[in-house]
GROMACS .gro file of C-alpha atoms in nm:
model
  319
    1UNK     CA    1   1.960   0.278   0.924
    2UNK     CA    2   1.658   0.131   1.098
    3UNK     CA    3   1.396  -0.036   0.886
    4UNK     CA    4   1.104  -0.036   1.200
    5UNK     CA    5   0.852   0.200   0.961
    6UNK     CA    6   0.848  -0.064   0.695
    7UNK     CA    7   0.707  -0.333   0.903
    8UNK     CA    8   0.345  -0.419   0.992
    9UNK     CA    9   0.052  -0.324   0.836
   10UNK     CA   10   0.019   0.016   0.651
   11UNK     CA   11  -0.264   0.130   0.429
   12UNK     CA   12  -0.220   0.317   0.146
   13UNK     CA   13  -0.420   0.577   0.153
   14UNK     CA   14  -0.697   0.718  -0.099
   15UNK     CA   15  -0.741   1.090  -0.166
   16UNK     CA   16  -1.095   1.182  -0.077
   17UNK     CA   17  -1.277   1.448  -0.230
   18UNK     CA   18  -1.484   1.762  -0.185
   19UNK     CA   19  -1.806   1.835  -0.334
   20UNK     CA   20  -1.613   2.020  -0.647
   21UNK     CA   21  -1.412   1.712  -0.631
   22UNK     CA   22  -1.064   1.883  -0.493
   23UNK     CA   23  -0.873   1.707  -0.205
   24UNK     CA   24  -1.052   1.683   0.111
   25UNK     CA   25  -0.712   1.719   0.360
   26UNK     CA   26  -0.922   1.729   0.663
   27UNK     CA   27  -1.105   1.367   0.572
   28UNK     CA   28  -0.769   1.255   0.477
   29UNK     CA   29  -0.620   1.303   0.860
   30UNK     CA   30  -0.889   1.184   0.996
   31UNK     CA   31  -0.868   0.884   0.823
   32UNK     CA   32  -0.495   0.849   0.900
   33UNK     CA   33  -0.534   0.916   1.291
   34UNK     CA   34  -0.830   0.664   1.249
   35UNK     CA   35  -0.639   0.388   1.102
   36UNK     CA   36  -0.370   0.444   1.314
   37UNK     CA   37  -0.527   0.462   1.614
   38UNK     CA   38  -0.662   0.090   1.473
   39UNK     CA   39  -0.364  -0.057   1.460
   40UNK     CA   40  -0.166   0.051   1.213
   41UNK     CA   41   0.186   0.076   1.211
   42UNK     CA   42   0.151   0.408   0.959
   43UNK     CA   43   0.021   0.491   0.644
   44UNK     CA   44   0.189   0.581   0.290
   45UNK     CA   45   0.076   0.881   0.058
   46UNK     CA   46   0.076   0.969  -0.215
   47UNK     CA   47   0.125   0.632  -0.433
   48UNK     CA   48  -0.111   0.504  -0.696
   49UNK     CA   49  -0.366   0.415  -0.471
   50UNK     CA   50  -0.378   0.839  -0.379
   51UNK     CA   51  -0.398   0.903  -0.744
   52UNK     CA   52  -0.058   1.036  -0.731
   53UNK     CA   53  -0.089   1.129  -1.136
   54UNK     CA   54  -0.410   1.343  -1.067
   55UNK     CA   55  -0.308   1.560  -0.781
   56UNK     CA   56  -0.088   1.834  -0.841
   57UNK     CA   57   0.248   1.851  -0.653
   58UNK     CA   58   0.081   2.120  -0.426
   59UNK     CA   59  -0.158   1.948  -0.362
   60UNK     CA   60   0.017   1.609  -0.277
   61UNK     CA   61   0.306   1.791  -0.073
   62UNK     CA   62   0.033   1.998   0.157
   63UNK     CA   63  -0.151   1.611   0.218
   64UNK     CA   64   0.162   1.525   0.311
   65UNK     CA   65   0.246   1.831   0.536
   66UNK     CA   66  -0.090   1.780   0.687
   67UNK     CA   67  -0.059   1.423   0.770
   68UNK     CA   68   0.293   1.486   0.944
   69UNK     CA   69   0.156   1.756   1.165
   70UNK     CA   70  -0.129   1.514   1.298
   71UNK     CA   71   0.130   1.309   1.417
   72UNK     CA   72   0.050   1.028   1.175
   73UNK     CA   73   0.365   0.825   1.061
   74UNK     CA   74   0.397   0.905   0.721
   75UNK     CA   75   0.587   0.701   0.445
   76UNK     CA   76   0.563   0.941   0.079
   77UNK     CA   77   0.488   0.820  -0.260
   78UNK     CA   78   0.781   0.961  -0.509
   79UNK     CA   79   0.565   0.907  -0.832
   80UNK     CA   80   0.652   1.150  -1.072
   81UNK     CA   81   0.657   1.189  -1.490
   82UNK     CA   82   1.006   1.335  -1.442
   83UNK     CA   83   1.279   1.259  -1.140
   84UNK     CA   84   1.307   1.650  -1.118
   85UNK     CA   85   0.946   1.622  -0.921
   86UNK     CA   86   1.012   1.282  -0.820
   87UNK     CA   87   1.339   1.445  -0.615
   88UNK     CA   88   1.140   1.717  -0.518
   89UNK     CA   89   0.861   1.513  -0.352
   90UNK     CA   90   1.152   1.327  -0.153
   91UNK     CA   91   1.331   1.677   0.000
   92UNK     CA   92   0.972   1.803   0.090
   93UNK     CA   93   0.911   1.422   0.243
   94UNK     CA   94   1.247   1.527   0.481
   95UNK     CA   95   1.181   1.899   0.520
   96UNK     CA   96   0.822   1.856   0.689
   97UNK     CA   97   0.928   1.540   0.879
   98UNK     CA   98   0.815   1.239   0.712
   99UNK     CA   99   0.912   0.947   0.814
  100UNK     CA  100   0.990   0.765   0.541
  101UNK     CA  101   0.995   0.724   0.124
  102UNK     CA  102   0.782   0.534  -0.101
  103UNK     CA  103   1.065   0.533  -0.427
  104UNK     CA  104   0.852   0.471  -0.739
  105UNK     CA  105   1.054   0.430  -1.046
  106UNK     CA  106   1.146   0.653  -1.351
  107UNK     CA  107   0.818   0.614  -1.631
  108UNK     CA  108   0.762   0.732  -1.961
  109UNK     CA  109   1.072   0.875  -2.005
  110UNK     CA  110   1.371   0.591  -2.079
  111UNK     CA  111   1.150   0.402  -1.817
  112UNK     CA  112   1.283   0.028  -1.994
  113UNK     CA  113   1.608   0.209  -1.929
  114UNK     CA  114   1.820   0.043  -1.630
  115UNK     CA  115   2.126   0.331  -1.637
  116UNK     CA  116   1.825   0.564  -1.642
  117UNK     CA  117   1.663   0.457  -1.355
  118UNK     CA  118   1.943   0.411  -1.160
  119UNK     CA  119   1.991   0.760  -1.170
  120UNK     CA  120   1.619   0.834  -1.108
  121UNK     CA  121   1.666   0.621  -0.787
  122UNK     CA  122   1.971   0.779  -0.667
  123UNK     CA  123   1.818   1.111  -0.729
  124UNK     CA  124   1.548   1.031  -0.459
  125UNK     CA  125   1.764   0.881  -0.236
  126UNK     CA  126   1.984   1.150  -0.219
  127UNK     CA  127   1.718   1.418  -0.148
  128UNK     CA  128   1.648   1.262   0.167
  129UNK     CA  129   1.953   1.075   0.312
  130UNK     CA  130   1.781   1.027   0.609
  131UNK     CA  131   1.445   0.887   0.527
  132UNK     CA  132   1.472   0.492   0.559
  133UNK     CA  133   1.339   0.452   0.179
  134UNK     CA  134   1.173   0.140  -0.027
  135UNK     CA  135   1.185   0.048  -0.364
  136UNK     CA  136   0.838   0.023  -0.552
  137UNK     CA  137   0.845  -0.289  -0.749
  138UNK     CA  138   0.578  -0.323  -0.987
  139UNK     CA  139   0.501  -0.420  -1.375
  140UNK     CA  140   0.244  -0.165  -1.368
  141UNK     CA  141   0.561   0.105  -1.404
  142UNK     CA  142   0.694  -0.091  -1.674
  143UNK     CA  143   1.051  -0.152  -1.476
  144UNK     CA  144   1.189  -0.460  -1.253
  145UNK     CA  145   1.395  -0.388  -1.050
  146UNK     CA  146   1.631  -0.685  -1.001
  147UNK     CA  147   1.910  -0.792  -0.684
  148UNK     CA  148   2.159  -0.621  -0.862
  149UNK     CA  149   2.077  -0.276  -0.944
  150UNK     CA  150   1.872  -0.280  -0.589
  151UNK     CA  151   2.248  -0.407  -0.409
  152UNK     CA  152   2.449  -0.136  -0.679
  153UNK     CA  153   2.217   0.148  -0.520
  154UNK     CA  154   2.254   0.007  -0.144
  155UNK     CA  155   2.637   0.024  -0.185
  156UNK     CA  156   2.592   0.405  -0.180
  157UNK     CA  157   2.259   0.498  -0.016
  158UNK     CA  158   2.229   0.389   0.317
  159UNK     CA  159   1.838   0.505   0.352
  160UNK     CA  160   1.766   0.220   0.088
  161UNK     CA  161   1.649  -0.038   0.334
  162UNK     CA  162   1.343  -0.191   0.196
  163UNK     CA  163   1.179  -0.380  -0.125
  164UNK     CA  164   0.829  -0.355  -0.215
  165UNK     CA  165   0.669  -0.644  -0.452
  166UNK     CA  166   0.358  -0.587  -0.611
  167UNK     CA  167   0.441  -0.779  -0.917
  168UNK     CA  168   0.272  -1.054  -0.752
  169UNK     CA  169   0.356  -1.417  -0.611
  170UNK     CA  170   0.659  -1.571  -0.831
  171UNK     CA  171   0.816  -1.193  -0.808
  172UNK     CA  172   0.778  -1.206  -0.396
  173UNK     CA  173   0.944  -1.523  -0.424
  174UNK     CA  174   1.245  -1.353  -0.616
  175UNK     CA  175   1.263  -1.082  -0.408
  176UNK     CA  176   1.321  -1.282  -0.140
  177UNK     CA  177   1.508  -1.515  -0.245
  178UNK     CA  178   1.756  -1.302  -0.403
  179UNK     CA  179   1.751  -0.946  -0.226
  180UNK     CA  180   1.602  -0.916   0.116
  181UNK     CA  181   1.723  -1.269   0.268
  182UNK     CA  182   2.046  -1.160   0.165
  183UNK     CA  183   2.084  -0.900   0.470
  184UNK     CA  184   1.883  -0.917   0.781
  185UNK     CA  185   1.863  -0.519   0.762
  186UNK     CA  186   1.619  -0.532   0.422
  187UNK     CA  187   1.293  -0.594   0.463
  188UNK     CA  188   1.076  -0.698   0.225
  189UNK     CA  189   0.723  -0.546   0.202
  190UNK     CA  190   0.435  -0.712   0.058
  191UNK     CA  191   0.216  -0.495  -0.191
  192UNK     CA  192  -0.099  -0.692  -0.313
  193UNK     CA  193  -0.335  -0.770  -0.121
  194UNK     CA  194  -0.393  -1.077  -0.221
  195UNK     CA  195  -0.065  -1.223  -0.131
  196UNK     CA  196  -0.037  -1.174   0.236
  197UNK     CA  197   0.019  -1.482   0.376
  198UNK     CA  198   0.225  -1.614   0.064
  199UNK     CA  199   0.466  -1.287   0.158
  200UNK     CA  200   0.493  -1.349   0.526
  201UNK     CA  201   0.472  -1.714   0.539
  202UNK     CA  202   0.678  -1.814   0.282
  203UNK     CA  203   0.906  -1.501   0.200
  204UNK     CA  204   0.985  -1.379   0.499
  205UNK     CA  205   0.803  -1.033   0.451
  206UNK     CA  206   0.859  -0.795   0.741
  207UNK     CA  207   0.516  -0.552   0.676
  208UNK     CA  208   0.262  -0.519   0.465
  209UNK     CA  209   0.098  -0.283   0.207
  210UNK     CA  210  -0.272  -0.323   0.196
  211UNK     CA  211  -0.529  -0.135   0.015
  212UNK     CA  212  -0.818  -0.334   0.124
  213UNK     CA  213  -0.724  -0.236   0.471
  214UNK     CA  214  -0.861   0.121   0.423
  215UNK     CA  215  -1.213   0.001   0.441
  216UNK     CA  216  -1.151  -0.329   0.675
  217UNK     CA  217  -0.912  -0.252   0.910
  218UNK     CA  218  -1.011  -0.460   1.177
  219UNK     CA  219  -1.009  -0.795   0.964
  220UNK     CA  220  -0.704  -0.713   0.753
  221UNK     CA  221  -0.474  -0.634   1.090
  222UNK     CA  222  -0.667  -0.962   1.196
  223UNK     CA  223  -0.500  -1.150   0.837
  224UNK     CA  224  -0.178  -0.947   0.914
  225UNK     CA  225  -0.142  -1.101   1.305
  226UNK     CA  226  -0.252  -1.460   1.236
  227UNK     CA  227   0.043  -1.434   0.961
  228UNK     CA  228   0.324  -1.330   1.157
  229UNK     CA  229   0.205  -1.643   1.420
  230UNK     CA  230   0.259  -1.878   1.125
  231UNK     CA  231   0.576  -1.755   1.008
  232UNK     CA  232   0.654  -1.827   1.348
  233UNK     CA  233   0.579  -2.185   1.282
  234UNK     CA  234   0.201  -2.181   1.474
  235UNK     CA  235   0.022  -2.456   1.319
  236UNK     CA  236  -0.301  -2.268   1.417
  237UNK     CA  237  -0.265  -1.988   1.277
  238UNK     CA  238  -0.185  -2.122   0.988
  239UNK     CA  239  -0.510  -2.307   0.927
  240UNK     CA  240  -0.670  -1.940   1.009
  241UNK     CA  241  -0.421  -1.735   0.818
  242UNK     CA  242  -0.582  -1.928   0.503
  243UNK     CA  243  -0.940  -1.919   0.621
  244UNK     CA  244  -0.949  -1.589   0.643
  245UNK     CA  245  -0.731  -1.482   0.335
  246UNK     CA  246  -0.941  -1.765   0.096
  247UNK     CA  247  -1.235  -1.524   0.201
  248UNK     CA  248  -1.069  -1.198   0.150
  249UNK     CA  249  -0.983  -1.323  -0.169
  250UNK     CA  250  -1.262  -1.139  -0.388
  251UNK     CA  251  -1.214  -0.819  -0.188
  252UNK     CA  252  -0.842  -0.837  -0.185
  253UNK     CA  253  -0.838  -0.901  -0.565
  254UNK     CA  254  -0.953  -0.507  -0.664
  255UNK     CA  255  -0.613  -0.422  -0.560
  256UNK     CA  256  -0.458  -0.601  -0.833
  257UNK     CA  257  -0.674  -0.468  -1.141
  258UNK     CA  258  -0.738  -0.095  -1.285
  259UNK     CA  259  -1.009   0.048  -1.084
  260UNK     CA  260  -0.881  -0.064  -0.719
  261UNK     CA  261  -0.944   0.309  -0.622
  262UNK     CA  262  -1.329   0.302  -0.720
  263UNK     CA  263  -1.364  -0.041  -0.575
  264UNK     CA  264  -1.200   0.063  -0.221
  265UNK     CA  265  -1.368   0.419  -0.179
  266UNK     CA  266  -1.703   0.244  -0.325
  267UNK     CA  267  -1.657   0.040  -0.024
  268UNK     CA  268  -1.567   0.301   0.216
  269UNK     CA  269  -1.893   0.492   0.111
  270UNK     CA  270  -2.083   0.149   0.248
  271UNK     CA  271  -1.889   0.191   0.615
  272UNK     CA  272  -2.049   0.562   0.551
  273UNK     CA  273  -1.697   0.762   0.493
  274UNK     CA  274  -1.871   0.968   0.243
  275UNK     CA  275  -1.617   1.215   0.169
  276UNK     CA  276  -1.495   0.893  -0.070
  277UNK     CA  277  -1.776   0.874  -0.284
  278UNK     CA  278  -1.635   1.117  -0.557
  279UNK     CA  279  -1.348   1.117  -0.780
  280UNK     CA  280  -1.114   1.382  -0.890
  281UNK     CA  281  -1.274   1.283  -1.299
  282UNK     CA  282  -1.669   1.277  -1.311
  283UNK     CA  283  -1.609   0.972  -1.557
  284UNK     CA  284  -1.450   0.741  -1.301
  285UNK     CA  285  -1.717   0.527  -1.174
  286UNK     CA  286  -1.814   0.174  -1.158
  287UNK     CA  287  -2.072   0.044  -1.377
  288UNK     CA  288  -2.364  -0.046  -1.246
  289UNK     CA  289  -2.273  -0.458  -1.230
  290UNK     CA  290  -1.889  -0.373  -1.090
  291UNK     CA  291  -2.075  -0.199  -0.783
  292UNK     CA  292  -2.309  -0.492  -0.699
  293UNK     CA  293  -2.076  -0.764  -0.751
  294UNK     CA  294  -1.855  -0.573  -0.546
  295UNK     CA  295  -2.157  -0.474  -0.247
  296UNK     CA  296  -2.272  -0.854  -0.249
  297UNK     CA  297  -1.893  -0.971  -0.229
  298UNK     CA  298  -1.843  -0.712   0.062
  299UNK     CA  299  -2.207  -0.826   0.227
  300UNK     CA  300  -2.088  -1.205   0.205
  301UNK     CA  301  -1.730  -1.132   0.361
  302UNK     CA  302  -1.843  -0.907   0.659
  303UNK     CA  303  -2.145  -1.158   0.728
  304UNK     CA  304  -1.927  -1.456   0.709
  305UNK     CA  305  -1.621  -1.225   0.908
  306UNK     CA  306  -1.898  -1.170   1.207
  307UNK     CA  307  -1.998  -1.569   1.197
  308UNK     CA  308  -1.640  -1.694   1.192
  309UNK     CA  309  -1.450  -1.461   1.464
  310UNK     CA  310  -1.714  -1.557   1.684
  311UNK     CA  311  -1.637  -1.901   1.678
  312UNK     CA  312  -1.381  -2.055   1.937
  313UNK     CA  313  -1.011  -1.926   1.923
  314UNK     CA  314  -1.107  -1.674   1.612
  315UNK     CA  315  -1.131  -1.363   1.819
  316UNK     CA  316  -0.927  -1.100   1.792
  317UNK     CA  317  -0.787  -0.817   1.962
  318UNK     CA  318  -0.659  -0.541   1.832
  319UNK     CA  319  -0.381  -0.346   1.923
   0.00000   0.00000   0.00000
């Protein structure tokens, strides 16, 4: 089964919400066909970073529905607190056209459990036989998935053709290393933000995951290309690939802590998407310091972005 939707850069998308804090669909295409039409290679909903565990599954099967009938290229988010919804999430994911799966282990439940979330996997899997699918590897669930119960699974599901790491450098390292150099027809995905180049340069990553990307686009498809030129072996881009990650490297760390949705629609809001400034709870806000840290950091990297692309061989064009 082809693995060409897990490759690139794809944002995972954010929920935004109405005034009585419900999901805004409409801002949610528009912000699809917008980062699309940017450059990406597609988008995934509904993971964590679309507040899977706050939406009903009504409400995350009609974003879903309404992304695929944009035309937006749309990989699902299987999060569930049972596999009975999890499986569910993965035959809508096939029935409206999706195309592709987001597998996000068994939790709560026998979640330390590797028999149990074998099953949990193969559930998924089997609900949509023909959605090229990747495993969501990250501590955060509580579960590691390791080469051999990724290969075990792979031996009978076809769709399984890709490995997301978000359990950070040493575990993208693993990952490729032991499961997706193994066969040319896995590809690993990278799924912090703050290991980009780490993933493509020196693991062999096929696409990325980025969260960041929502609000910078532009520069993170900029990180994304200069990558992919030094996996190649351009010394160049190299040198760049680092520049411009080492000054990511504030921004890109929100994606690896708690509140990684109220940093990224805080700084959405400050491009002026305000359809992002609320949250589904009234309580979930950054305090006061978390929001100017977080507006100075973003003031520094776009200033020092603007002074550094414009210098000779930085530009970029995007696709």
């Amino acid at each position: 089964m082809s693995n060409t939707i897990l490759s690139g850069c794809i944002p995972a998308l954010m929920t935004p919400c109405t005034a009585d804090r419900q999901p805004d669909f409409d801002a949610l295409v528009r912000k699809g066909q917008e980062l699309v039409a940017a450059g990406m290679s597609a988008v995934v909903y509904c993971g964590s970073m679309g507040d899977w565990p706050l939406l009903t599954d009504e409400q995350r099967m009609e974003g879903v529905a309404r992304l695929v009938a944009a035309g937006v290229p749309t990989i699902v988010g299987t999060g569930a607190v049972n596999s009975a919804s999890a499986v569910a999430h993965a035959a809508h994911a096939a029935k409206v056209g999706a195309q592709g799966l987001m597998v996000i282990p068994r939790v709560l439940s026998r979640g330390s459990s590797s028999a149990a979330q074998r099953a949990h996997f193969a559930g998924i899997l089997n609900a949509a036989p023909d959605l090229p699918a990747v495993i969501y590897n990250s501590p955060y669930y509580g579960f590691a998935t390791r080469a051999d119960l990724f290969f075990d699974l792979r031996q009978d599901h076809a769709n399984l053709v890709g490995f997301k790491e978000f359990g950070g450098s040493d575990d993208l390292r693993y990952a490729a290393e032991n499961i997706t150099s193994q066969d040319d027809s896995v590809t690993l995905m990278i799924g912090v933000d703050t290991n980009v180049y780490h993933g493509f340069v020196n693991c062999g990553a096929g696409g990325a995951i980025t969260g960041i990307g929502n609000a910078l686009p532009r520069e993170v498809l900029h990180l994304v290309s200069l990558c992919q030129k030094a996996a190649e072996g351009d010394a160049m881009a190299r040198v760049k690939a680092r520049e411009l990650e080492e000054a990511l490297g504030v921004l890109s760390s929100f994606d690896e802590g708690a509140d990684l949705v109220l940093y990224y629609k805080h700084l959405m809001v400050l491009n002026g998407d305000e359809e992002y400034r609320l949250h589904f709870y009234e309580s979930d806000a950054l305090s006061d310091s978390q929001r100017n840290y977080a507006e100075t950091q973003y003031s520094l990297f776009r200033s020092w972005y603007a002074n550094w692309s414009a210098l000779p061989g930085n530009a970029f064009q995007c696709a």
